[in-house]
XYZ file of C-alpha atoms in Angstrom:
754
model
C -59.964 22.758 -63.938
C -60.047 25.036 -66.820
C -63.589 24.684 -67.743
C -65.024 25.159 -63.803
C -68.723 26.424 -65.248
C -69.270 22.725 -67.271
C -69.047 20.962 -63.767
C -70.990 23.364 -62.117
C -73.870 24.014 -64.754
C -74.357 19.965 -64.435
C -74.599 20.197 -60.737
C -77.175 22.940 -61.058
C -79.105 20.896 -63.670
C -79.322 17.729 -61.467
C -80.358 19.634 -58.571
C -83.208 21.172 -60.679
C -84.406 18.313 -62.061
C -84.715 16.178 -58.746
C -86.366 19.665 -57.194
C -88.580 19.743 -59.949
C -90.137 15.823 -59.201
C -89.181 16.431 -55.277
C -89.910 19.642 -54.534
C -88.956 20.203 -50.978
C -88.202 23.646 -49.298
C -86.109 23.215 -46.418
C -83.021 24.580 -45.122
C -82.262 21.347 -43.244
C -81.714 19.278 -46.831
C -79.220 22.248 -47.863
C -77.193 21.280 -44.630
C -77.469 17.533 -44.859
C -76.297 17.673 -48.468
C -73.109 19.640 -47.096
C -72.516 17.326 -44.471
C -72.779 14.291 -46.531
C -70.417 15.843 -48.916
C -67.856 16.631 -46.202
C -68.288 13.089 -44.556
C -68.577 10.970 -47.777
C -66.031 12.800 -50.322
C -63.111 13.336 -47.376
C -63.115 17.183 -47.751
C -62.331 16.697 -51.869
C -62.883 20.429 -52.663
C -64.529 20.255 -56.294
C -66.987 17.516 -55.463
C -67.872 19.370 -52.347
C -68.311 22.435 -54.284
C -70.750 20.664 -57.047
C -72.566 19.182 -54.479
C -73.151 22.530 -52.621
C -74.287 24.134 -56.241
C -76.613 21.150 -56.884
C -78.291 21.841 -53.167
C -78.402 25.187 -53.672
C -80.529 24.996 -57.009
C -82.535 22.240 -55.212
C -83.561 24.822 -52.786
C -84.066 27.552 -55.263
C -86.067 25.678 -57.736
C -88.045 24.477 -55.003
C -89.194 28.164 -53.781
C -90.013 28.736 -57.367
C -92.340 25.772 -57.981
C -94.197 25.173 -54.523
C -96.549 27.613 -52.863
C -95.845 30.143 -55.209
C -98.149 33.575 -55.466
C -99.774 32.041 -58.869
C -100.832 29.093 -56.572
C -102.239 30.865 -53.776
C -104.521 32.906 -56.566
C -105.614 29.730 -58.510
C -106.896 28.356 -55.020
C -108.993 31.414 -54.388
C -110.252 31.740 -57.854
C -111.078 28.137 -57.888
C -111.970 25.907 -60.946
C -114.974 28.073 -62.263
C -115.297 31.452 -64.142
C -115.512 34.251 -61.815
C -115.802 38.201 -62.517
C -112.753 39.579 -61.495
C -111.201 43.632 -61.138
C -107.715 43.442 -61.456
C -104.630 46.283 -61.382
C -101.205 45.379 -62.579
C -97.918 45.583 -64.700
C -97.951 44.279 -68.207
C -94.306 42.319 -68.021
C -94.419 41.046 -71.479
C -95.011 42.690 -74.847
C -98.552 42.096 -75.997
C -98.945 39.778 -79.291
C -101.779 40.786 -81.477
C -103.792 37.654 -82.414
C -105.834 37.532 -85.673
C -108.918 38.481 -84.090
C -107.691 41.465 -82.789
C -106.914 40.493 -79.157
C -103.613 41.326 -77.317
C -102.448 38.593 -75.085
C -99.866 39.068 -72.688
C -98.858 38.454 -68.736
C -99.806 40.733 -66.275
C -98.212 40.739 -62.384
C -100.952 41.805 -60.168
C -100.879 44.450 -57.611
C -104.179 43.741 -56.421
C -107.640 42.190 -57.680
C -111.166 41.876 -56.457
C -112.601 38.573 -57.278
C -116.396 38.750 -56.861
C -116.604 40.924 -53.585
C -113.288 39.479 -51.932
C -110.309 41.890 -51.998
C -106.849 40.046 -52.939
C -103.295 41.415 -52.125
C -101.099 39.487 -54.735
C -98.107 40.065 -56.915
C -99.370 36.667 -58.647
C -99.132 36.866 -62.552
C -102.044 35.934 -64.926
C -102.159 35.484 -68.274
C -104.668 38.290 -70.164
C -106.783 38.194 -73.253
C -107.945 42.009 -73.905
C -108.965 43.891 -77.538
C -106.683 47.011 -75.872
C -103.280 48.054 -77.323
C -101.103 48.364 -73.937
C -97.144 48.500 -73.841
C -94.548 46.564 -71.733
C -94.454 48.485 -68.376
C -97.869 50.079 -68.424
C -99.868 49.876 -65.222
C -103.617 48.809 -66.291
C -106.709 48.102 -64.743
C -109.028 45.592 -66.116
C -112.200 43.997 -65.875
C -113.135 40.304 -66.827
C -113.618 36.799 -65.861
C -110.815 34.796 -64.395
C -110.701 31.148 -64.753
C -107.871 28.250 -64.646
C -105.981 28.188 -67.822
C -107.591 25.219 -70.037
C -105.618 21.894 -70.426
C -105.245 20.770 -73.752
C -108.126 18.661 -75.165
C -106.585 16.635 -77.748
C -103.627 14.609 -78.891
C -100.632 16.631 -80.156
C -102.326 19.693 -78.849
C -99.815 22.580 -77.500
C -100.110 22.702 -73.648
C -100.236 26.234 -73.301
C -101.298 25.339 -69.322
C -97.699 24.031 -68.760
C -95.959 26.424 -70.514
C -97.498 29.243 -68.612
C -96.927 27.524 -65.394
C -93.162 27.922 -65.850
C -93.892 31.335 -66.326
C -95.790 30.971 -62.821
C -98.972 32.162 -64.413
C -102.122 29.628 -63.549
C -105.000 31.891 -64.401
C -106.401 33.334 -67.429
C -108.003 36.747 -67.260
C -110.361 37.210 -70.322
C -111.458 40.939 -71.031
C -114.428 40.830 -73.491
C -114.661 44.322 -74.568
C -111.815 46.899 -74.899
C -113.785 49.345 -72.854
C -113.557 47.123 -70.174
C -109.823 47.936 -69.248
C -107.841 50.861 -69.333
C -104.375 52.309 -68.756
C -103.684 54.210 -65.819
C -100.143 55.042 -66.312
C -97.640 54.448 -69.140
C -94.842 52.255 -68.212
C -92.646 54.237 -65.837
C -91.103 50.787 -64.431
C -88.970 48.198 -66.830
C -87.402 51.145 -68.244
C -84.944 49.038 -70.484
C -87.598 46.940 -71.557
C -89.717 49.860 -72.538
C -86.506 51.573 -74.526
C -85.810 48.104 -76.146
C -89.349 48.160 -77.362
C -89.707 51.317 -78.750
C -86.056 50.866 -80.411
C -87.496 47.799 -82.023
C -90.541 49.371 -83.352
C -88.390 51.909 -84.934
C -86.295 49.251 -86.347
C -89.132 47.470 -87.738
C -90.310 51.117 -89.274
C -87.001 51.353 -90.994
C -86.512 47.711 -92.139
C -89.806 47.885 -94.010
C -89.401 51.007 -95.714
C -90.248 50.792 -99.321
C -91.219 47.079 -99.270
C -94.350 47.301 -97.562
C -95.951 45.418 -100.005
C -94.243 42.451 -99.566
C -95.059 41.130 -96.302
C -93.529 37.957 -96.398
C -90.078 39.594 -97.317
C -90.633 42.040 -94.200
C -91.572 39.086 -91.833
C -88.327 37.511 -92.822
C -86.178 40.527 -92.490
C -87.649 41.887 -89.328
C -87.562 37.871 -88.076
C -84.167 37.588 -88.878
C -82.876 40.628 -87.672
C -85.220 41.693 -84.549
C -86.354 38.296 -83.593
C -90.115 39.326 -84.352
C -90.819 35.373 -85.081
C -94.432 36.067 -84.538
C -95.203 38.776 -87.170
C -94.152 36.017 -89.726
C -97.098 34.057 -91.015
C -97.322 30.639 -90.390
C -97.165 29.339 -93.969
C -93.979 31.290 -94.259
C -92.558 29.788 -91.225
C -93.398 26.457 -91.583
C -90.886 25.442 -94.448
C -88.219 26.847 -92.303
C -89.129 24.400 -89.740
C -89.385 21.681 -92.417
C -85.598 22.366 -93.683
C -83.916 22.978 -90.277
C -83.519 26.440 -90.856
C -86.167 27.919 -88.582
C -83.367 28.833 -86.170
C -82.757 31.948 -88.612
C -85.703 33.523 -86.756
C -84.021 32.912 -83.446
C -81.721 35.615 -82.731
C -78.466 33.769 -81.710
C -74.807 33.510 -82.125
C -74.908 34.364 -85.747
C -76.706 37.458 -85.359
C -75.332 38.596 -82.123
C -71.715 38.075 -83.498
C -72.579 40.209 -86.750
C -73.536 42.811 -84.244
C -70.386 42.415 -82.492
C -68.440 42.594 -85.578
C -70.185 45.682 -87.060
C -69.804 47.660 -83.347
C -65.970 46.613 -83.401
C -65.464 47.547 -87.041
C -66.926 51.324 -85.944
C -64.968 51.103 -82.823
C -61.859 50.829 -84.941
C -62.908 53.439 -87.261
C -63.243 56.025 -84.400
C -59.508 54.518 -83.169
C -60.861 53.544 -79.760
C -58.696 51.375 -77.521
C -59.188 47.810 -77.284
C -60.403 48.062 -73.739
C -62.717 50.871 -73.968
C -64.162 49.231 -77.357
C -65.052 46.170 -75.213
C -66.236 47.984 -72.270
C -68.843 49.698 -75.153
C -69.792 46.758 -76.964
C -70.742 44.509 -73.949
C -73.536 46.318 -73.036
C -74.688 47.174 -76.377
C -74.710 43.453 -76.976
C -77.065 42.691 -73.910
C -79.393 45.685 -75.447
C -79.407 43.946 -78.879
C -80.820 41.045 -76.664
C -83.214 43.285 -75.350
C -84.284 44.560 -78.440
C -85.043 41.122 -79.767
C -87.148 39.947 -76.662
C -84.583 38.382 -74.080
C -85.319 34.899 -75.772
C -83.001 32.310 -74.316
C -80.723 32.029 -77.406
C -80.088 35.713 -77.783
C -79.211 36.020 -74.105
C -76.818 32.971 -74.467
C -75.273 34.574 -77.533
C -74.965 38.004 -75.695
C -73.427 36.193 -72.381
C -71.015 34.036 -74.580
C -70.165 37.138 -76.586
C -69.383 39.111 -73.279
C -67.276 36.304 -71.667
C -65.396 36.149 -75.031
C -64.990 39.942 -75.192
C -64.007 40.071 -71.548
C -60.913 37.813 -72.215
C -59.644 40.539 -74.505
C -60.299 42.940 -71.611
C -58.476 40.748 -69.195
C -56.334 39.634 -71.338
C -57.157 36.023 -71.011
C -58.108 33.205 -73.083
C -61.617 32.293 -73.270
C -62.918 28.726 -73.775
C -65.982 28.158 -75.959
C -67.429 25.215 -73.890
C -67.012 26.950 -70.519
C -68.376 30.114 -72.088
C -71.436 28.342 -72.905
C -71.991 26.309 -69.667
C -71.159 29.948 -67.662
C -74.241 31.241 -69.728
C -76.278 28.293 -68.885
C -75.512 28.624 -65.301
C -76.715 32.426 -65.309
C -79.595 31.983 -66.903
C -80.715 29.205 -64.655
C -79.442 31.591 -61.491
C -82.254 34.046 -62.839
C -84.911 31.235 -64.004
C -84.497 27.832 -63.034
C -87.594 27.005 -64.931
C -85.739 27.663 -68.295
C -84.132 24.221 -68.241
C -87.826 22.608 -69.196
C -88.357 24.965 -72.209
C -87.682 24.005 -75.708
C -85.579 27.014 -76.570
C -83.052 26.657 -73.695
C -82.931 23.012 -74.926
C -82.605 23.364 -78.384
C -79.907 26.845 -78.143
C -77.427 24.835 -75.719
C -77.842 21.440 -77.282
C -77.067 22.630 -80.609
C -74.375 25.045 -79.907
C -72.673 22.408 -77.228
C -72.694 19.882 -80.227
C -71.148 22.100 -82.457
C -68.109 23.327 -79.883
C -67.663 19.527 -79.162
C -67.952 17.719 -82.795
C -67.643 20.648 -85.375
C -63.624 20.626 -85.455
C -63.336 16.521 -85.375
C -65.467 16.185 -88.060
C -64.048 19.121 -89.859
C -60.603 17.397 -89.798
C -62.241 14.141 -91.184
C -63.955 16.166 -94.306
C -60.994 18.355 -94.960
C -58.930 14.819 -95.826
C -61.287 15.206 -99.244
C -60.095 18.530 -100.303
C -56.398 18.085 -99.049
C -53.753 17.954 -101.493
C -50.797 14.946 -101.362
C -48.739 15.764 -98.139
C -45.462 15.125 -99.743
C -46.187 17.654 -102.826
C -44.583 21.161 -102.005
C -47.182 23.741 -102.043
C -45.116 25.988 -104.187
C -45.837 23.480 -107.089
C -49.650 23.912 -106.885
C -51.437 25.937 -109.200
C -53.718 28.441 -108.971
C -56.702 26.352 -109.602
C -55.729 23.994 -107.173
C -54.907 26.430 -104.479
C -58.400 27.920 -105.423
C -60.046 24.489 -104.916
C -58.416 23.938 -101.920
C -59.613 27.141 -100.127
C -63.286 26.736 -101.738
C -62.781 22.740 -100.400
C -61.721 23.932 -96.843
C -64.782 26.071 -96.619
C -67.192 23.717 -97.745
C -65.727 21.212 -95.299
C -66.051 23.832 -92.594
C -69.800 24.443 -93.375
C -70.473 20.835 -93.652
C -69.028 19.996 -90.166
C -71.188 22.552 -88.634
C -74.128 22.157 -90.281
C -73.732 18.270 -89.625
C -72.849 19.086 -85.726
C -76.372 21.590 -85.621
C -78.119 18.830 -87.112
C -76.907 15.897 -85.008
C -77.466 18.128 -81.646
C -80.986 19.260 -82.493
C -82.357 16.037 -83.812
C -83.592 14.421 -80.583
C -85.301 17.540 -79.902
C -86.797 18.625 -82.711
C -88.193 14.752 -83.066
C -89.281 15.004 -79.630
C -91.000 18.386 -79.703
C -92.350 18.701 -83.173
C -92.430 15.064 -84.251
C -89.798 16.107 -86.964
C -87.044 14.709 -88.682
C -85.246 17.086 -91.404
C -82.347 15.326 -93.329
C -82.720 18.272 -96.100
C -81.217 20.791 -93.274
C -77.805 19.177 -93.627
C -77.778 20.669 -97.345
C -80.355 23.403 -97.088
C -78.514 25.042 -94.172
C -74.879 25.071 -96.422
C -76.973 27.190 -98.870
C -79.284 29.175 -97.054
C -77.372 30.257 -94.115
C -74.528 32.014 -96.006
C -77.349 33.931 -97.921
C -79.195 34.700 -94.891
C -75.989 36.388 -93.527
C -76.469 38.910 -96.134
C -80.006 39.367 -95.441
C -78.984 39.953 -91.415
C -75.958 42.219 -92.782
C -78.188 44.610 -95.247
C -80.466 44.823 -92.426
C -77.776 46.098 -89.953
C -76.361 48.468 -92.961
C -79.951 49.907 -93.369
C -80.363 50.649 -89.887
C -76.802 52.000 -89.655
C -77.019 54.541 -92.727
C -80.405 55.720 -91.481
C -79.062 58.452 -89.687
C -76.490 59.312 -92.448
C -79.007 59.336 -95.722
C -82.678 57.823 -95.728
C -81.976 57.151 -99.421
C -78.902 54.711 -98.559
C -81.090 52.861 -96.066
C -84.099 52.670 -98.555
C -80.973 51.095 -101.286
C -79.721 48.672 -98.583
C -83.575 47.576 -97.787
C -84.028 46.959 -102.013
C -81.078 44.545 -101.939
C -82.433 42.984 -98.826
C -85.730 42.413 -100.771
C -83.665 40.572 -103.478
C -81.639 38.499 -100.930
C -85.090 37.685 -98.962
C -86.610 36.395 -102.221
C -83.515 34.177 -102.725
C -83.812 32.674 -99.458
C -87.854 32.332 -99.587
C -87.379 30.513 -102.723
C -84.660 28.225 -101.687
C -86.376 27.254 -98.409
C -89.621 26.619 -100.168
C -87.494 24.220 -102.899
C -85.690 22.427 -100.327
C -89.299 22.049 -98.049
C -90.783 20.238 -101.439
C -88.127 17.840 -101.838
C -89.227 14.325 -101.578
C -87.956 12.433 -98.479
C -86.480 15.727 -97.210
C -88.511 16.061 -94.077
C -90.925 13.789 -92.237
C -93.034 13.479 -89.182
C -92.772 10.582 -87.161
C -94.844 9.404 -83.956
C -93.241 9.074 -80.942
C -91.407 5.789 -79.898
C -93.201 5.830 -76.267
C -96.497 5.964 -77.954
C -98.261 2.203 -78.826
C -100.862 2.589 -82.018
C -102.916 -0.408 -82.939
C -102.945 -0.731 -86.757
C -106.653 0.356 -86.628
C -107.186 3.298 -85.025
C -110.195 6.168 -84.982
C -109.288 9.460 -83.186
C -112.652 11.618 -82.660
C -111.208 15.033 -82.228
C -112.715 17.536 -79.712
C -113.652 20.752 -82.085
C -116.496 22.279 -80.051
C -119.743 22.395 -82.209
C -117.508 21.287 -85.147
C -116.016 17.965 -86.085
C -113.135 16.243 -87.364
C -112.144 12.341 -87.101
C -108.809 10.434 -88.135
C -109.185 7.010 -89.569
C -105.849 5.034 -89.352
C -106.721 1.818 -91.217
C -103.680 -0.367 -91.694
C -101.254 2.104 -92.960
C -103.825 4.336 -94.547
C -104.927 7.510 -92.971
C -108.340 9.206 -93.452
C -110.280 12.267 -92.144
C -114.274 12.517 -91.805
C -114.275 16.363 -91.887
C -111.629 18.935 -91.011
C -112.999 21.028 -88.394
C -113.167 24.707 -88.255
C -110.427 27.193 -90.121
C -109.983 28.866 -86.736
C -108.353 26.120 -84.733
C -106.635 24.033 -87.468
C -103.252 24.843 -86.560
C -103.943 24.176 -82.879
C -105.935 20.862 -83.097
C -106.062 19.308 -86.445
C -102.811 19.868 -88.013
C -100.690 19.411 -84.603
C -102.579 16.160 -84.073
C -101.984 14.679 -87.811
C -97.990 15.638 -87.089
C -98.096 14.024 -83.898
C -99.323 10.817 -85.348
C -96.521 10.709 -88.316
C -99.181 11.410 -90.766
C -97.160 13.366 -93.837
C -100.056 12.533 -96.671
C -103.845 11.731 -96.280
C -105.359 8.915 -98.396
C -108.610 10.649 -98.315
C -111.188 13.021 -96.809
C -114.681 12.562 -96.497
C -116.746 16.194 -95.853
C -120.212 15.275 -94.429
C -121.395 18.795 -95.218
C -121.298 22.265 -95.583
C -120.902 23.807 -92.001
C -118.014 25.815 -91.277
C -117.036 24.034 -88.168
C -116.811 20.912 -90.254
C -115.090 21.993 -93.395
C -113.984 25.322 -92.667
C -110.411 24.181 -92.795
C -110.730 21.840 -95.769
C -108.448 23.899 -97.841
C -105.522 24.184 -95.548
C -105.678 20.486 -94.896
C -105.471 19.834 -98.893
C -102.761 22.243 -98.868
C -100.620 20.593 -96.306
C -101.922 17.031 -96.378
C -102.197 16.466 -100.297
C -104.991 13.898 -99.818
C -105.387 11.563 -103.155
C -109.320 11.265 -102.355
C -111.935 14.109 -101.690
C -115.376 13.039 -101.219
C -118.318 15.589 -100.546
C -121.841 15.897 -99.763
C -123.865 16.527 -103.081
C -126.236 18.753 -101.568
C -126.109 22.419 -102.553
C -126.942 24.635 -99.599
C -126.212 28.366 -98.755
C -122.945 28.076 -96.823
C -119.986 30.313 -97.267
C -117.410 27.849 -96.172
C -118.640 25.308 -99.027
C -118.859 28.284 -101.472
C -115.152 28.797 -100.654
C -114.017 25.263 -100.746
C -115.910 24.908 -104.446
C -114.678 28.004 -105.943
C -110.927 27.792 -104.450
C -108.670 27.252 -107.708
C -106.066 24.664 -107.787
C -107.628 21.854 -105.375
C -108.650 18.416 -106.801
C -112.226 18.475 -107.526
C -114.436 16.358 -105.137
C -116.600 13.292 -105.883
C -119.828 13.236 -104.438
C -121.318 10.384 -102.475
C -124.980 9.241 -102.269
C -126.866 6.577 -100.221
C -125.434 3.206 -101.218
C -122.067 4.311 -102.089
C -119.195 2.160 -100.914
C -115.325 3.023 -99.904
C -112.509 0.995 -99.152
C -110.560 3.077 -96.205
C -107.714 0.297 -95.889
C -107.712 -3.573 -95.253
C -110.258 -4.858 -93.066
C -111.841 -1.458 -93.182
C -114.543 0.144 -95.194
C -117.481 2.456 -95.115
C -121.146 2.632 -96.340
C -123.273 5.530 -97.224
C -126.035 5.569 -95.462
C -127.589 9.034 -96.316
C -128.517 11.621 -98.240
C -130.575 9.958 -101.093
C -130.320 11.982 -104.783
C -132.687 14.339 -105.078
C -133.788 15.552 -101.450
C -134.636 18.981 -100.828
C -133.396 20.435 -97.516
C -133.400 23.941 -95.721
C -129.995 23.657 -93.796
C -126.633 21.694 -94.201
C -127.321 20.036 -90.874
C -130.706 18.655 -92.302
C -128.930 16.172 -94.776
C -125.362 15.469 -93.586
C -123.434 12.564 -95.115
C -124.103 9.590 -92.765
C -121.374 6.895 -93.059
C -121.013 3.628 -91.190
C -117.455 2.173 -90.763
C -117.255 -1.695 -90.810
C -113.969 -2.945 -89.253
C -113.079 -7.014 -89.684
C -116.555 -7.513 -91.019
C -117.694 -7.379 -87.042
C -117.276 -4.009 -85.667
C -119.523 -1.056 -86.647
C -119.254 2.420 -86.248
C -122.188 4.864 -87.534
C -120.965 8.546 -87.988
C -124.192 10.535 -87.921
C -122.516 14.242 -87.819
C -124.871 16.676 -87.394
C -127.969 15.000 -88.382
C -131.401 15.739 -86.774
C -134.644 13.768 -86.056
C -135.695 14.497 -89.818
C -132.365 12.529 -91.169
C -132.757 9.906 -88.388
C -136.360 9.311 -89.381
C -135.644 8.786 -92.992
C -133.134 6.430 -91.934
C -135.267 4.505 -90.086
C -137.919 4.429 -93.154
C -135.361 3.001 -95.541
C -135.382 -0.294 -93.446
C -131.905 -0.513 -93.012
C -129.963 -2.507 -90.508
C -128.611 0.565 -88.247
C -127.117 -1.831 -85.314
C -123.891 -0.392 -84.494
C -121.342 -0.804 -81.596
C -120.439 2.913 -81.499
C -122.344 5.981 -82.469
C -120.548 9.081 -83.126
C -122.725 12.116 -83.368
C -122.627 16.114 -83.276
C -125.736 18.138 -82.305
C -128.521 19.340 -84.991
C -129.056 23.301 -84.827
C -132.425 22.503 -83.289
C -131.074 20.234 -80.460
C -133.490 17.417 -81.890
C -131.207 14.415 -82.623
C -130.741 10.919 -80.756
C -134.382 10.126 -80.765
C -135.648 7.244 -79.135
C -136.631 5.194 -81.825
C -133.051 5.784 -83.548
C -131.306 4.383 -80.382
C -133.428 1.711 -80.556
C -132.356 0.705 -83.998
C -128.700 1.529 -83.440
C -128.576 0.104 -79.993
C -124.784 1.384 -79.562
C -122.657 0.296 -76.645
C -120.930 3.268 -76.617
C -121.698 7.334 -77.799
C -119.301 9.999 -78.473
C -121.331 13.248 -79.158
C -120.235 16.819 -78.976
C -121.526 19.364 -76.676
C -120.978 23.033 -75.550
C -122.703 25.378 -73.687
C -123.001 27.877 -76.499
C -125.440 27.560 -78.564
C -127.722 26.502 -76.062
C -129.493 23.955 -78.456
C -126.142 21.693 -79.256
C -125.769 21.376 -75.135
C -126.365 17.560 -74.487
C -129.729 18.060 -71.944
C -129.582 15.880 -68.702
C -132.683 14.266 -70.019
C -131.259 13.082 -72.940
C -127.959 11.794 -70.567
C -130.341 10.377 -68.296
C -132.226 8.337 -70.967
C -128.908 7.055 -72.354
C -127.760 6.002 -68.875
C -131.151 4.092 -68.491
C -130.312 2.355 -71.437
C -126.940 1.200 -70.325
C -125.150 3.161 -73.052
C -121.906 4.448 -72.075
C -121.575 8.290 -73.169
C -118.330 10.245 -73.745
C -119.678 13.621 -74.038
C -116.811 15.637 -75.440
C -117.068 18.829 -73.498
C -116.142 16.710 -70.419
C -113.832 14.347 -72.151
C -111.890 16.279 -74.966
C -110.964 13.837 -77.818
C -111.841 10.532 -77.833
C -109.330 7.725 -79.018
C -110.822 4.137 -80.005
C -108.309 1.456 -80.488
C -109.121 -1.791 -82.340
C -107.697 -5.196 -81.674
C -108.374 -8.821 -82.120
C -109.784 -9.328 -78.847
C -112.028 -6.346 -79.331
C -111.810 -2.256 -78.992
C -110.985 0.431 -76.348
C -112.061 3.902 -76.264
C -109.947 6.189 -73.895
C -110.846 9.966 -73.288
C -107.643 12.085 -73.574
C -108.829 14.946 -70.880
C -109.671 12.568 -68.365
C -107.904 8.933 -69.158
C -111.251 7.032 -68.774
C -111.457 4.189 -70.530
C -114.259 2.017 -72.005
C -113.757 -1.528 -73.523
C -115.844 -3.596 -75.507
C -115.751 -6.388 -73.253
C -117.788 -4.508 -70.619
C -121.624 -4.084 -70.436
């Protein structure tokens, strides 16, 4: 009874989850729930209240996930890209991508799709090379289309993420001049003020240390929640050491702000209730400055409730405050329940509230003195050790509780286990406290003395370097972190996954505990596709990489892959071609020297799996990289053969035929030659595959599979998985045969079929 919000939020969660799986908007459901509660529970008050709350959230969430404006717009726009003129209000702060595009959510006021005028207030996801601000009214011309689903295993599901924000269409504005700002933001004044304040704070915090972008990214990420401004290679070690929460403005940040504000109020001799009334709205403004993320809103609500206890002279319980924060957030947006940020924030803090004190009592015993020894007899050294021990016990208890709370969610969302975080948080968080405190002092000192603010920034530069050094040290510790595949997924000892990389290529070969890559695809999509996939498969280190040829779409991400997965062996095409991607790879310092492969070479990839290099021979002269890629045949259990043709064209295929090799293979995996001339009839006669996995894209036209070639494949009774329609393809090998499955459509083809 003293913590009523705990029961209320649990009832709300039940109602939301049921509505998400079985949505139904009906007043009768709400009335039936109340009547059933009255009849079954004999008028007991608390169960009745919980039932009413659950039914209310059921109806509330149902209205948010069924027949929404975004659903109506998606139905009108259809499945194909269509030209559209739209006007609307920018509702999220635009994020600038590496290619210069700004991405943001736009709440429409009107739209014209082709010749059809539509009045709608739906939200769309926009990509435009412009510079709007939150709250601006803009007019845009572009192409509206459905948001694409992930095409490869392990890839982030942007479509599902945006659907939770009721955005189900993407508007691509190709040129800056195809959009214009009609009116600077007059709405969302609080958010605009917060955005302008954040920009001013960012400039202040980066003064005199602009030449250290990593440090600026850490300071601004820690103090202002500007996580997207930190480079991925800086952010990843924080994730691997369990200290990424430093970039999420939460209880630590809001607590420091509240303490500083309280200190200022006491210096000004304000009454306690007056100080409380001023600090609470300032905490919410700080949450707005940091982007109104779930963690910052939760911390602000909890801080407001704790301070409200002072205002009303009431004791406030932490667990009840946490539940109240969750309840209020779910009232505002019930879809937050299904986001990783909401789940992590409340799971970690809830676990700390429940477990930190019991753990502290146990840890404290290791430093406690003899209970029968009077404290007056303790020496100064003993008292110092006891005080230090208590602080260590408190820090260890909080760190362990937080790790326990985050472990299942970090594993589920990121495939990551971080044992090192137990130690890393004990060391890094206290120093990060000073980083945040110095940032706040720099902001406070700016109106008084610009020089004093710069002194604080330079002190922060030193502290930030210490934090970065420690985080990188902990990230490099053996077994400090490791990736694991989900326990819900079943994988065979021998598997091959051909990723959909557009006109590029990357294939993962798992051979009885050994992991290999054939090509690494392009640099642009590396983080989103290849790296995410390898993590989802629990790959921590590669045995080797085969680079078939110097095309940027095949080896563009080779250096990034080598840095992240440290392959023991690297093999490369021996032919020298004019390729900036190949030159960048060969000239990079510090990487292992790759070995060259020629026709006739043979590699053991793992038990029962080896590969034979069929092409190219030495001393061949070519004009482009596609003319002579490595062509490799994988042999599994001495029975099943897979031919990796890469982007070989008709000339390379003819050369293979002239060599007189037995090319017969069960599966042919091929890209497209830049001329569009590959997969000739003579070559197919020699290979006689049962399945072909082939890349295909609309642009360039030469690398798109033609209907004539598709018809020829069908006439030969060969199954074709064209990756523009199937996405990535996974092949699992068992004793009774093999099964190939499309990731995008779920279509399966088994070796027993003809």
